[in-house]
Structures are given as C-alpha cells and as structure tokens.
PDB file of C-alpha atoms in Angstrom:
ATOM      1  CA  UNK A 245     -12.344 -42.305   9.681  1.00  0.00           C
ATOM      2  CA  UNK A 246     -14.920 -40.387  12.091  1.00  0.00           C
ATOM      3  CA  UNK A 247     -15.023 -36.395  10.903  1.00  0.00           C
ATOM      4  CA  UNK A 248     -17.825 -33.801  10.821  1.00  0.00           C
ATOM      5  CA  UNK A 249     -19.749 -32.756  13.787  1.00  0.00           C
ATOM      6  CA  UNK A 250     -23.383 -32.188  11.963  1.00  0.00           C
ATOM      7  CA  UNK A 251     -25.512 -34.260  10.035  1.00  0.00           C
ATOM      8  CA  UNK A 252     -24.496 -33.717   6.316  1.00  0.00           C
ATOM      9  CA  UNK A 253     -21.926 -35.398   4.077  1.00  0.00           C
ATOM     10  CA  UNK A 254     -18.893 -35.351   3.971  1.00  0.00           C
ATOM     11  CA  UNK A 255     -17.361 -33.910   0.720  1.00  0.00           C
ATOM     12  CA  UNK A 256     -14.561 -36.557   0.701  1.00  0.00           C
ATOM     13  CA  UNK A 257     -17.494 -39.438   1.389  1.00  0.00           C
ATOM     14  CA  UNK A 258     -20.315 -38.373  -0.473  1.00  0.00           C
ATOM     15  CA  UNK A 259     -23.293 -39.965   0.676  1.00  0.00           C
ATOM     16  CA  UNK A 260     -22.041 -40.258   4.101  1.00  0.00           C
ATOM     17  CA  UNK A 261     -23.539 -38.664   7.220  1.00  0.00           C
ATOM     18  CA  UNK A 262     -21.684 -38.150  10.303  1.00  0.00           C
ATOM     19  CA  UNK A 263     -21.408 -37.064  13.562  1.00  0.00           C
ATOM     20  CA  UNK A 264     -18.249 -36.180  15.806  1.00  0.00           C
ATOM     21  CA  UNK A 265     -18.370 -34.159  19.182  1.00  0.00           C
ATOM     22  CA  UNK A 266     -15.408 -33.919  21.012  1.00  0.00           C
ATOM     23  CA  UNK A 267     -15.967 -34.530  24.901  1.00  0.00           C
ATOM     24  CA  UNK A 268     -13.944 -33.977  27.956  1.00  0.00           C
ATOM     25  CA  UNK A 269     -16.062 -36.590  30.791  1.00  0.00           C
ATOM     26  CA  UNK A 270     -15.165 -38.389  33.796  1.00  0.00           C
ATOM     27  CA  UNK A 271     -17.144 -41.534  34.692  1.00  0.00           C
ATOM     28  CA  UNK A 272     -19.941 -39.611  36.316  1.00  0.00           C
ATOM     29  CA  UNK A 273     -20.397 -37.478  33.766  1.00  0.00           C
ATOM     30  CA  UNK A 274     -20.738 -40.804  31.355  1.00  0.00           C
ATOM     31  CA  UNK A 275     -23.424 -42.539  33.743  1.00  0.00           C
ATOM     32  CA  UNK A 276     -25.606 -38.984  33.687  1.00  0.00           C
ATOM     33  CA  UNK A 277     -25.505 -39.275  29.796  1.00  0.00           C
ATOM     34  CA  UNK A 278     -26.226 -42.758  29.967  1.00  0.00           C
ATOM     35  CA  UNK A 279     -28.842 -42.100  32.095  1.00  0.00           C
ATOM     36  CA  UNK A 280     -30.323 -39.343  30.136  1.00  0.00           C
ATOM     37  CA  UNK A 281     -30.262 -41.311  26.964  1.00  0.00           C
ATOM     38  CA  UNK A 282     -32.199 -44.119  28.974  1.00  0.00           C
ATOM     39  CA  UNK A 283     -34.826 -41.773  29.456  1.00  0.00           C
ATOM     40  CA  UNK A 284     -35.385 -41.848  25.690  1.00  0.00           C
ATOM     41  CA  UNK A 285     -34.295 -45.174  24.726  1.00  0.00           C
ATOM     42  CA  UNK A 286     -34.956 -47.915  27.799  1.00  0.00           C
ATOM     43  CA  UNK A 287     -33.245 -50.416  25.665  1.00  0.00           C
ATOM     44  CA  UNK A 288     -30.336 -48.722  24.958  1.00  0.00           C
ATOM     45  CA  UNK A 289     -27.073 -51.377  25.618  1.00  0.00           C
ATOM     46  CA  UNK A 290     -23.293 -50.733  24.992  1.00  0.00           C
ATOM     47  CA  UNK A 291     -20.850 -52.905  23.505  1.00  0.00           C
ATOM     48  CA  UNK A 292     -17.631 -53.606  25.544  1.00  0.00           C
ATOM     49  CA  UNK A 293     -14.237 -52.902  23.800  1.00  0.00           C
ATOM     50  CA  UNK A 294     -11.939 -55.867  24.167  1.00  0.00           C
ATOM     51  CA  UNK A 295      -7.694 -55.902  23.291  1.00  0.00           C
ATOM     52  CA  UNK A 296      -6.814 -58.385  21.033  1.00  0.00           C
ATOM     53  CA  UNK A 297      -7.839 -60.502  17.729  1.00  0.00           C
ATOM     54  CA  UNK A 298     -11.090 -60.945  16.898  1.00  0.00           C
ATOM     55  CA  UNK A 299     -12.644 -64.150  18.050  1.00  0.00           C
ATOM     56  CA  UNK A 300      -9.868 -64.747  20.879  1.00  0.00           C
ATOM     57  CA  UNK A 301     -11.351 -61.564  23.240  1.00  0.00           C
ATOM     58  CA  UNK A 302     -15.161 -61.780  22.335  1.00  0.00           C
ATOM     59  CA  UNK A 303     -16.714 -58.785  23.308  1.00  0.00           C
ATOM     60  CA  UNK A 304     -19.896 -58.889  25.512  1.00  0.00           C
ATOM     61  CA  UNK A 305     -23.416 -56.594  25.219  1.00  0.00           C
ATOM     62  CA  UNK A 306     -24.140 -54.423  28.809  1.00  0.00           C
ATOM     63  CA  UNK A 307     -26.581 -52.594  30.465  1.00  0.00           C
ATOM     64  CA  UNK A 308     -25.325 -49.825  30.854  1.00  0.00           C
ATOM     65  CA  UNK A 309     -22.476 -47.722  29.787  1.00  0.00           C
ATOM     66  CA  UNK A 310     -20.527 -47.892  33.399  1.00  0.00           C
ATOM     67  CA  UNK A 311     -20.517 -51.796  32.881  1.00  0.00           C
ATOM     68  CA  UNK A 312     -19.276 -51.794  29.398  1.00  0.00           C
ATOM     69  CA  UNK A 313     -16.618 -49.330  29.955  1.00  0.00           C
ATOM     70  CA  UNK A 314     -15.530 -52.123  33.460  1.00  0.00           C
ATOM     71  CA  UNK A 315     -15.488 -54.996  31.327  1.00  0.00           C
ATOM     72  CA  UNK A 316     -11.923 -56.250  30.870  1.00  0.00           C
ATOM     73  CA  UNK A 317     -10.489 -53.892  33.491  1.00  0.00           C
ATOM     74  CA  UNK A 318      -9.334 -50.859  31.608  1.00  0.00           C
ATOM     75  CA  UNK A 319     -12.073 -49.668  29.874  1.00  0.00           C
ATOM     76  CA  UNK A 320     -11.179 -46.684  26.897  1.00  0.00           C
ATOM     77  CA  UNK A 321     -14.486 -46.936  24.647  1.00  0.00           C
ATOM     78  CA  UNK A 322     -17.590 -48.402  24.112  1.00  0.00           C
ATOM     79  CA  UNK A 323     -20.336 -49.068  21.380  1.00  0.00           C
ATOM     80  CA  UNK A 324     -24.123 -48.429  20.835  1.00  0.00           C
ATOM     81  CA  UNK A 325     -25.686 -50.013  18.088  1.00  0.00           C
ATOM     82  CA  UNK A 326     -28.057 -48.460  16.017  1.00  0.00           C
ATOM     83  CA  UNK A 327     -30.933 -48.534  15.679  1.00  0.00           C
ATOM     84  CA  UNK A 328     -31.373 -48.875  19.468  1.00  0.00           C
ATOM     85  CA  UNK A 329     -32.472 -52.628  19.868  1.00  0.00           C
ATOM     86  CA  UNK A 330     -30.556 -54.091  16.957  1.00  0.00           C
ATOM     87  CA  UNK A 331     -30.144 -58.084  16.737  1.00  0.00           C
ATOM     88  CA  UNK A 332     -26.267 -58.760  18.187  1.00  0.00           C
ATOM     89  CA  UNK A 333     -23.525 -59.377  15.661  1.00  0.00           C
ATOM     90  CA  UNK A 334     -22.050 -62.704  15.356  1.00  0.00           C
ATOM     91  CA  UNK A 335     -18.931 -61.616  17.757  1.00  0.00           C
ATOM     92  CA  UNK A 336     -20.786 -60.148  20.461  1.00  0.00           C
ATOM     93  CA  UNK A 337     -22.436 -61.838  23.437  1.00  0.00           C
ATOM     94  CA  UNK A 338     -24.839 -61.011  26.275  1.00  0.00           C
ATOM     95  CA  UNK A 339     -23.466 -59.793  29.649  1.00  0.00           C
ATOM     96  CA  UNK A 340     -25.400 -61.448  32.440  1.00  0.00           C
ATOM     97  CA  UNK A 341     -28.809 -59.751  33.407  1.00  0.00           C
ATOM     98  CA  UNK A 342     -29.112 -58.180  29.448  1.00  0.00           C
ATOM     99  CA  UNK A 343     -31.962 -59.124  27.354  1.00  0.00           C
ATOM    100  CA  UNK A 344     -31.707 -60.433  23.900  1.00  0.00           C
ATOM    101  CA  UNK A 345     -32.192 -57.636  21.373  1.00  0.00           C
ATOM    102  CA  UNK A 346     -34.669 -58.869  18.432  1.00  0.00           C
ATOM    103  CA  UNK A 347     -34.264 -55.805  16.147  1.00  0.00           C
ATOM    104  CA  UNK A 348     -33.263 -54.993  12.563  1.00  0.00           C
ATOM    105  CA  UNK A 349     -29.453 -55.824  11.695  1.00  0.00           C
ATOM    106  CA  UNK A 350     -26.483 -53.091  12.959  1.00  0.00           C
ATOM    107  CA  UNK A 351     -26.861 -50.335  10.495  1.00  0.00           C
ATOM    108  CA  UNK A 352     -24.049 -47.604  12.339  1.00  0.00           C
ATOM    109  CA  UNK A 353     -22.734 -48.102  15.410  1.00  0.00           C
ATOM    110  CA  UNK A 354     -21.858 -44.682  17.830  1.00  0.00           C
ATOM    111  CA  UNK A 355     -18.625 -44.890  19.520  1.00  0.00           C
ATOM    112  CA  UNK A 356     -17.819 -43.242  23.059  1.00  0.00           C
ATOM    113  CA  UNK A 357     -14.042 -43.154  23.355  1.00  0.00           C
ATOM    114  CA  UNK A 358     -13.681 -42.454  27.213  1.00  0.00           C
ATOM    115  CA  UNK A 359     -11.589 -39.034  27.863  1.00  0.00           C
ATOM    116  CA  UNK A 360      -8.429 -40.002  29.486  1.00  0.00           C
ATOM    117  CA  UNK A 361      -6.045 -38.621  32.362  1.00  0.00           C
ATOM    118  CA  UNK A 362      -2.549 -38.427  30.308  1.00  0.00           C
ATOM    119  CA  UNK A 363       1.169 -37.952  31.042  1.00  0.00           C
ATOM    120  CA  UNK A 364       3.817 -35.698  28.966  1.00  0.00           C
ATOM    121  CA  UNK A 365       5.876 -36.580  27.361  1.00  0.00           C
ATOM    122  CA  UNK A 366       4.370 -38.860  25.604  1.00  0.00           C
ATOM    123  CA  UNK A 367       0.999 -39.124  26.254  1.00  0.00           C
ATOM    124  CA  UNK A 368       1.472 -42.292  28.566  1.00  0.00           C
ATOM    125  CA  UNK A 369      -1.816 -43.034  29.953  1.00  0.00           C
ATOM    126  CA  UNK A 370      -2.217 -42.974  33.571  1.00  0.00           C
ATOM    127  CA  UNK A 371      -6.163 -43.807  34.184  1.00  0.00           C
ATOM    128  CA  UNK A 372      -7.216 -47.036  35.218  1.00  0.00           C
ATOM    129  CA  UNK A 373      -4.504 -48.630  36.324  1.00  0.00           C
ATOM    130  CA  UNK A 374      -3.857 -48.531  39.752  1.00  0.00           C
ATOM    131  CA  UNK A 375       0.517 -49.814  39.703  1.00  0.00           C
ATOM    132  CA  UNK A 376       1.076 -47.605  37.454  1.00  0.00           C
ATOM    133  CA  UNK A 377       4.140 -45.287  38.086  1.00  0.00           C
ATOM    134  CA  UNK A 378       3.732 -41.685  36.735  1.00  0.00           C
ATOM    135  CA  UNK A 379       7.021 -40.562  34.956  1.00  0.00           C
ATOM    136  CA  UNK A 380       8.093 -36.657  35.252  1.00  0.00           C
ATOM    137  CA  UNK A 381       5.724 -34.232  33.360  1.00  0.00           C
ATOM    138  CA  UNK A 382       2.797 -32.546  33.474  1.00  0.00           C
ATOM    139  CA  UNK A 383      -0.662 -34.144  33.821  1.00  0.00           C
ATOM    140  CA  UNK A 384      -3.704 -33.323  31.369  1.00  0.00           C
ATOM    141  CA  UNK A 385      -7.015 -34.753  30.650  1.00  0.00           C
ATOM    142  CA  UNK A 386      -7.029 -35.626  26.884  1.00  0.00           C
ATOM    143  CA  UNK A 387     -10.275 -35.669  25.097  1.00  0.00           C
ATOM    144  CA  UNK A 388     -12.762 -38.064  23.969  1.00  0.00           C
ATOM    145  CA  UNK A 389     -15.183 -38.306  21.275  1.00  0.00           C
ATOM    146  CA  UNK A 390     -19.269 -39.406  20.562  1.00  0.00           C
ATOM    147  CA  UNK A 391     -18.982 -40.019  16.863  1.00  0.00           C
ATOM    148  CA  UNK A 392     -21.167 -42.214  14.050  1.00  0.00           C
ATOM    149  CA  UNK A 393     -21.172 -42.421  10.549  1.00  0.00           C
ATOM    150  CA  UNK A 394     -23.184 -44.347   8.083  1.00  0.00           C
ATOM    151  CA  UNK A 395     -23.977 -44.350   4.482  1.00  0.00           C
ATOM    152  CA  UNK A 396     -26.970 -43.092   3.485  1.00  0.00           C
ATOM    153  CA  UNK A 397     -27.073 -45.328   0.329  1.00  0.00           C
ATOM    154  CA  UNK A 398     -26.085 -48.436   1.750  1.00  0.00           C
ATOM    155  CA  UNK A 399     -28.560 -48.257   4.564  1.00  0.00           C
ATOM    156  CA  UNK A 400     -31.593 -47.780   2.071  1.00  0.00           C
ATOM    157  CA  UNK A 401     -33.927 -44.902   3.105  1.00  0.00           C
ATOM    158  CA  UNK A 402     -36.367 -45.928   6.062  1.00  0.00           C
ATOM    159  CA  UNK A 403     -33.363 -46.994   7.764  1.00  0.00           C
ATOM    160  CA  UNK A 404     -31.755 -43.611   7.052  1.00  0.00           C
ATOM    161  CA  UNK A 405     -34.612 -41.878   8.616  1.00  0.00           C
ATOM    162  CA  UNK A 406     -33.960 -43.881  11.578  1.00  0.00           C
ATOM    163  CA  UNK A 407     -30.552 -43.249  11.806  1.00  0.00           C
ATOM    164  CA  UNK A 408     -30.953 -39.799  11.605  1.00  0.00           C
ATOM    165  CA  UNK A 409     -33.421 -39.227  14.348  1.00  0.00           C
ATOM    166  CA  UNK A 410     -31.724 -41.721  16.861  1.00  0.00           C
ATOM    167  CA  UNK A 411     -28.563 -39.939  16.048  1.00  0.00           C
ATOM    168  CA  UNK A 412     -29.825 -36.866  17.006  1.00  0.00           C
ATOM    169  CA  UNK A 413     -31.716 -38.335  20.311  1.00  0.00           C
ATOM    170  CA  UNK A 414     -28.093 -39.291  20.946  1.00  0.00           C
ATOM    171  CA  UNK A 415     -26.680 -36.105  20.798  1.00  0.00           C
ATOM    172  CA  UNK A 416     -29.407 -34.514  22.593  1.00  0.00           C
ATOM    173  CA  UNK A 417     -28.606 -36.404  25.599  1.00  0.00           C
ATOM    174  CA  UNK A 418     -25.058 -35.478  25.505  1.00  0.00           C
ATOM    175  CA  UNK A 419     -25.674 -31.820  25.365  1.00  0.00           C
ATOM    176  CA  UNK A 420     -28.545 -31.988  28.490  1.00  0.00           C
ATOM    177  CA  UNK A 421     -25.794 -33.726  30.575  1.00  0.00           C
ATOM    178  CA  UNK A 422     -22.772 -31.104  29.613  1.00  0.00           C
ATOM    179  CA  UNK A 423     -22.000 -27.624  28.956  1.00  0.00           C
ATOM    180  CA  UNK A 424     -19.668 -26.331  25.649  1.00  0.00           C
ATOM    181  CA  UNK A 425     -16.298 -26.385  26.606  1.00  0.00           C
ATOM    182  CA  UNK A 426     -14.940 -22.855  27.169  1.00  0.00           C
ATOM    183  CA  UNK A 427     -11.314 -23.204  26.553  1.00  0.00           C
ATOM    184  CA  UNK A 428      -8.568 -21.376  25.093  1.00  0.00           C
ATOM    185  CA  UNK A 429      -4.832 -22.183  24.201  1.00  0.00           C
ATOM    186  CA  UNK A 430      -1.872 -20.808  25.496  1.00  0.00           C
ATOM    187  CA  UNK A 431      -2.258 -18.150  22.957  1.00  0.00           C
ATOM    188  CA  UNK A 432      -5.466 -17.175  23.869  1.00  0.00           C
ATOM    189  CA  UNK A 433      -7.227 -18.896  20.829  1.00  0.00           C
ATOM    190  CA  UNK A 434     -10.767 -20.451  21.802  1.00  0.00           C
ATOM    191  CA  UNK A 435     -11.763 -23.533  20.683  1.00  0.00           C
ATOM    192  CA  UNK A 436     -14.949 -24.692  20.055  1.00  0.00           C
ATOM    193  CA  UNK A 437     -17.510 -27.411  19.427  1.00  0.00           C
ATOM    194  CA  UNK A 438     -16.549 -29.336  22.345  1.00  0.00           C
ATOM    195  CA  UNK A 439     -18.261 -30.298  25.395  1.00  0.00           C
ATOM    196  CA  UNK A 440     -17.137 -31.220  28.948  1.00  0.00           C
ATOM    197  CA  UNK A 441     -19.217 -33.029  31.728  1.00  0.00           C
ATOM    198  CA  UNK A 442     -19.749 -30.750  35.356  1.00  0.00           C
ATOM    199  CA  UNK A 443     -17.491 -33.097  37.211  1.00  0.00           C
ATOM    200  CA  UNK A 444     -14.730 -32.882  34.832  1.00  0.00           C
ATOM    201  CA  UNK A 445     -15.315 -28.934  34.835  1.00  0.00           C
ATOM    202  CA  UNK A 446     -15.124 -29.189  38.386  1.00  0.00           C
ATOM    203  CA  UNK A 447     -12.032 -31.443  38.223  1.00  0.00           C
ATOM    204  CA  UNK A 448     -10.188 -29.050  35.869  1.00  0.00           C
ATOM    205  CA  UNK A 449     -11.285 -25.761  37.664  1.00  0.00           C
ATOM    206  CA  UNK A 450     -10.282 -27.275  41.471  1.00  0.00           C
ATOM    207  CA  UNK A 451      -6.601 -29.028  40.328  1.00  0.00           C
ATOM    208  CA  UNK A 452      -5.821 -26.533  37.491  1.00  0.00           C
ATOM    209  CA  UNK A 453      -5.080 -29.996  35.033  1.00  0.00           C
ATOM    210  CA  UNK A 454      -4.618 -28.749  31.371  1.00  0.00           C
ATOM    211  CA  UNK A 455      -7.510 -30.392  29.126  1.00  0.00           C
ATOM    212  CA  UNK A 456      -5.622 -31.981  26.162  1.00  0.00           C
ATOM    213  CA  UNK A 457      -6.430 -32.672  22.515  1.00  0.00           C
ATOM    214  CA  UNK A 458      -4.844 -34.331  19.272  1.00  0.00           C
ATOM    215  CA  UNK A 459      -1.451 -34.594  19.720  1.00  0.00           C
ATOM    216  CA  UNK A 460       0.248 -31.423  21.802  1.00  0.00           C
ATOM    217  CA  UNK A 461      -2.441 -29.113  22.008  1.00  0.00           C
ATOM    218  CA  UNK A 462      -3.426 -28.136  25.493  1.00  0.00           C
ATOM    219  CA  UNK A 463      -6.313 -26.038  26.899  1.00  0.00           C
ATOM    220  CA  UNK A 464      -7.124 -24.266  29.913  1.00  0.00           C
ATOM    221  CA  UNK A 465     -10.701 -23.325  30.785  1.00  0.00           C
ATOM    222  CA  UNK A 466     -11.864 -19.366  30.392  1.00  0.00           C
TER     223      UNK A 466
END
C-alpha cells in the first residue's frame, strides 16, 4: 500500500516514508517528466512491468520511460530503482543499449502508474488495444500516480538521506512538467493534491472528457 503525499511517517507504519501524488498524464506528458528527470539524473532507467508469474515473464531495465511502458505491448506501470543507478535485482535484465548499473542494492522503488482512458460501466480499459470494442457508456480518463515508500529503520541513516534527496528531485521533475489539477466533482467540491500534464489538460478541455479517480469519482476541469 502506498499512501500519503509528503515525506513523513505514516501513523499506521511507524518509521515509513512515503510519497503518493495522483496524476493525469498522456504519453507526451510522461516523456516531458522523464526528460526533466534526466536533466538531474542522466543515469535514470525504468523497469517495465510484465504480467504473469515471477520468472515466467522477466522484466527489463530500459533507457527511457517510454520504452519501459511500451515493453510487452500494453504498459500500465513502470518502476524507477532508488538510489539512482542501483544494481539490478536478479529478476531484471538489461534492454538493448542500456549500460549495466553498478550502484548499491535497490533500497526503494518509485512506481509510475499510467493514467488510462476507460469506459463506464465497469471501468474497462480502452487504451493500448487497437482491437478493443468500446461498450456503451461515457469515457473518462482515470488517474495514475507517482508513489514510493520505504522504511527509515531498514535502509540506514545514510541511505535514508539519499532516498529523501532523490525522491524530492523526482517529485520536483514532476512539478516542473505538470500543473496543479484544478478540478471539481458534480457537486462543485474541489479535489486537491493531483497534478495534470499540459497534453492531458488540453485533451480534457478539447473533448470534455471527465477525469476519474478510484471508484466512481468523476471530475471536470474548472
């Protein structure tokens, strides 16, 4: 479970540090975020996420967020190992052209869950599948997230400080390439704490697509 938005212990998990930022991003917004991240961390690499049992579908370390999302044909999430340049876990192999990282072991993992276009009823995916038959119902753009959690007690003081510094830099790259999502629900209540990319906002404004969140929550810009 990845909860909280700031670098603070969560009461139910004493000693844990967390970040969780809700996002609405199109692939071009993801690319802008990745580019900004590389300005700070040129060696940043993303791990793809493959469906199926561990070992049957090995994952790969990619040189870009876009390549990691594209691996397997229908990416919905990718992962960034911290500290940046951490050595590979045994279940991960290198994609073509990616240099072998030789840093310390992985101490935390940032998840970027992709925003996805869905259809009601049932919230069925309609992204990333050209043969998908859209059911009747209204389309909406479901939020993704940028999230990480680690235990200060488990990683040690020096690594903890490195993770704090690098996680702040990752969040700063997101803030630099997105804007606060100014949205409201059908009752006019505002949702705070989410970020939206310029391309995603332009799409929502041009098409009138509602923005979705967990469950049946729907929001419009304004």
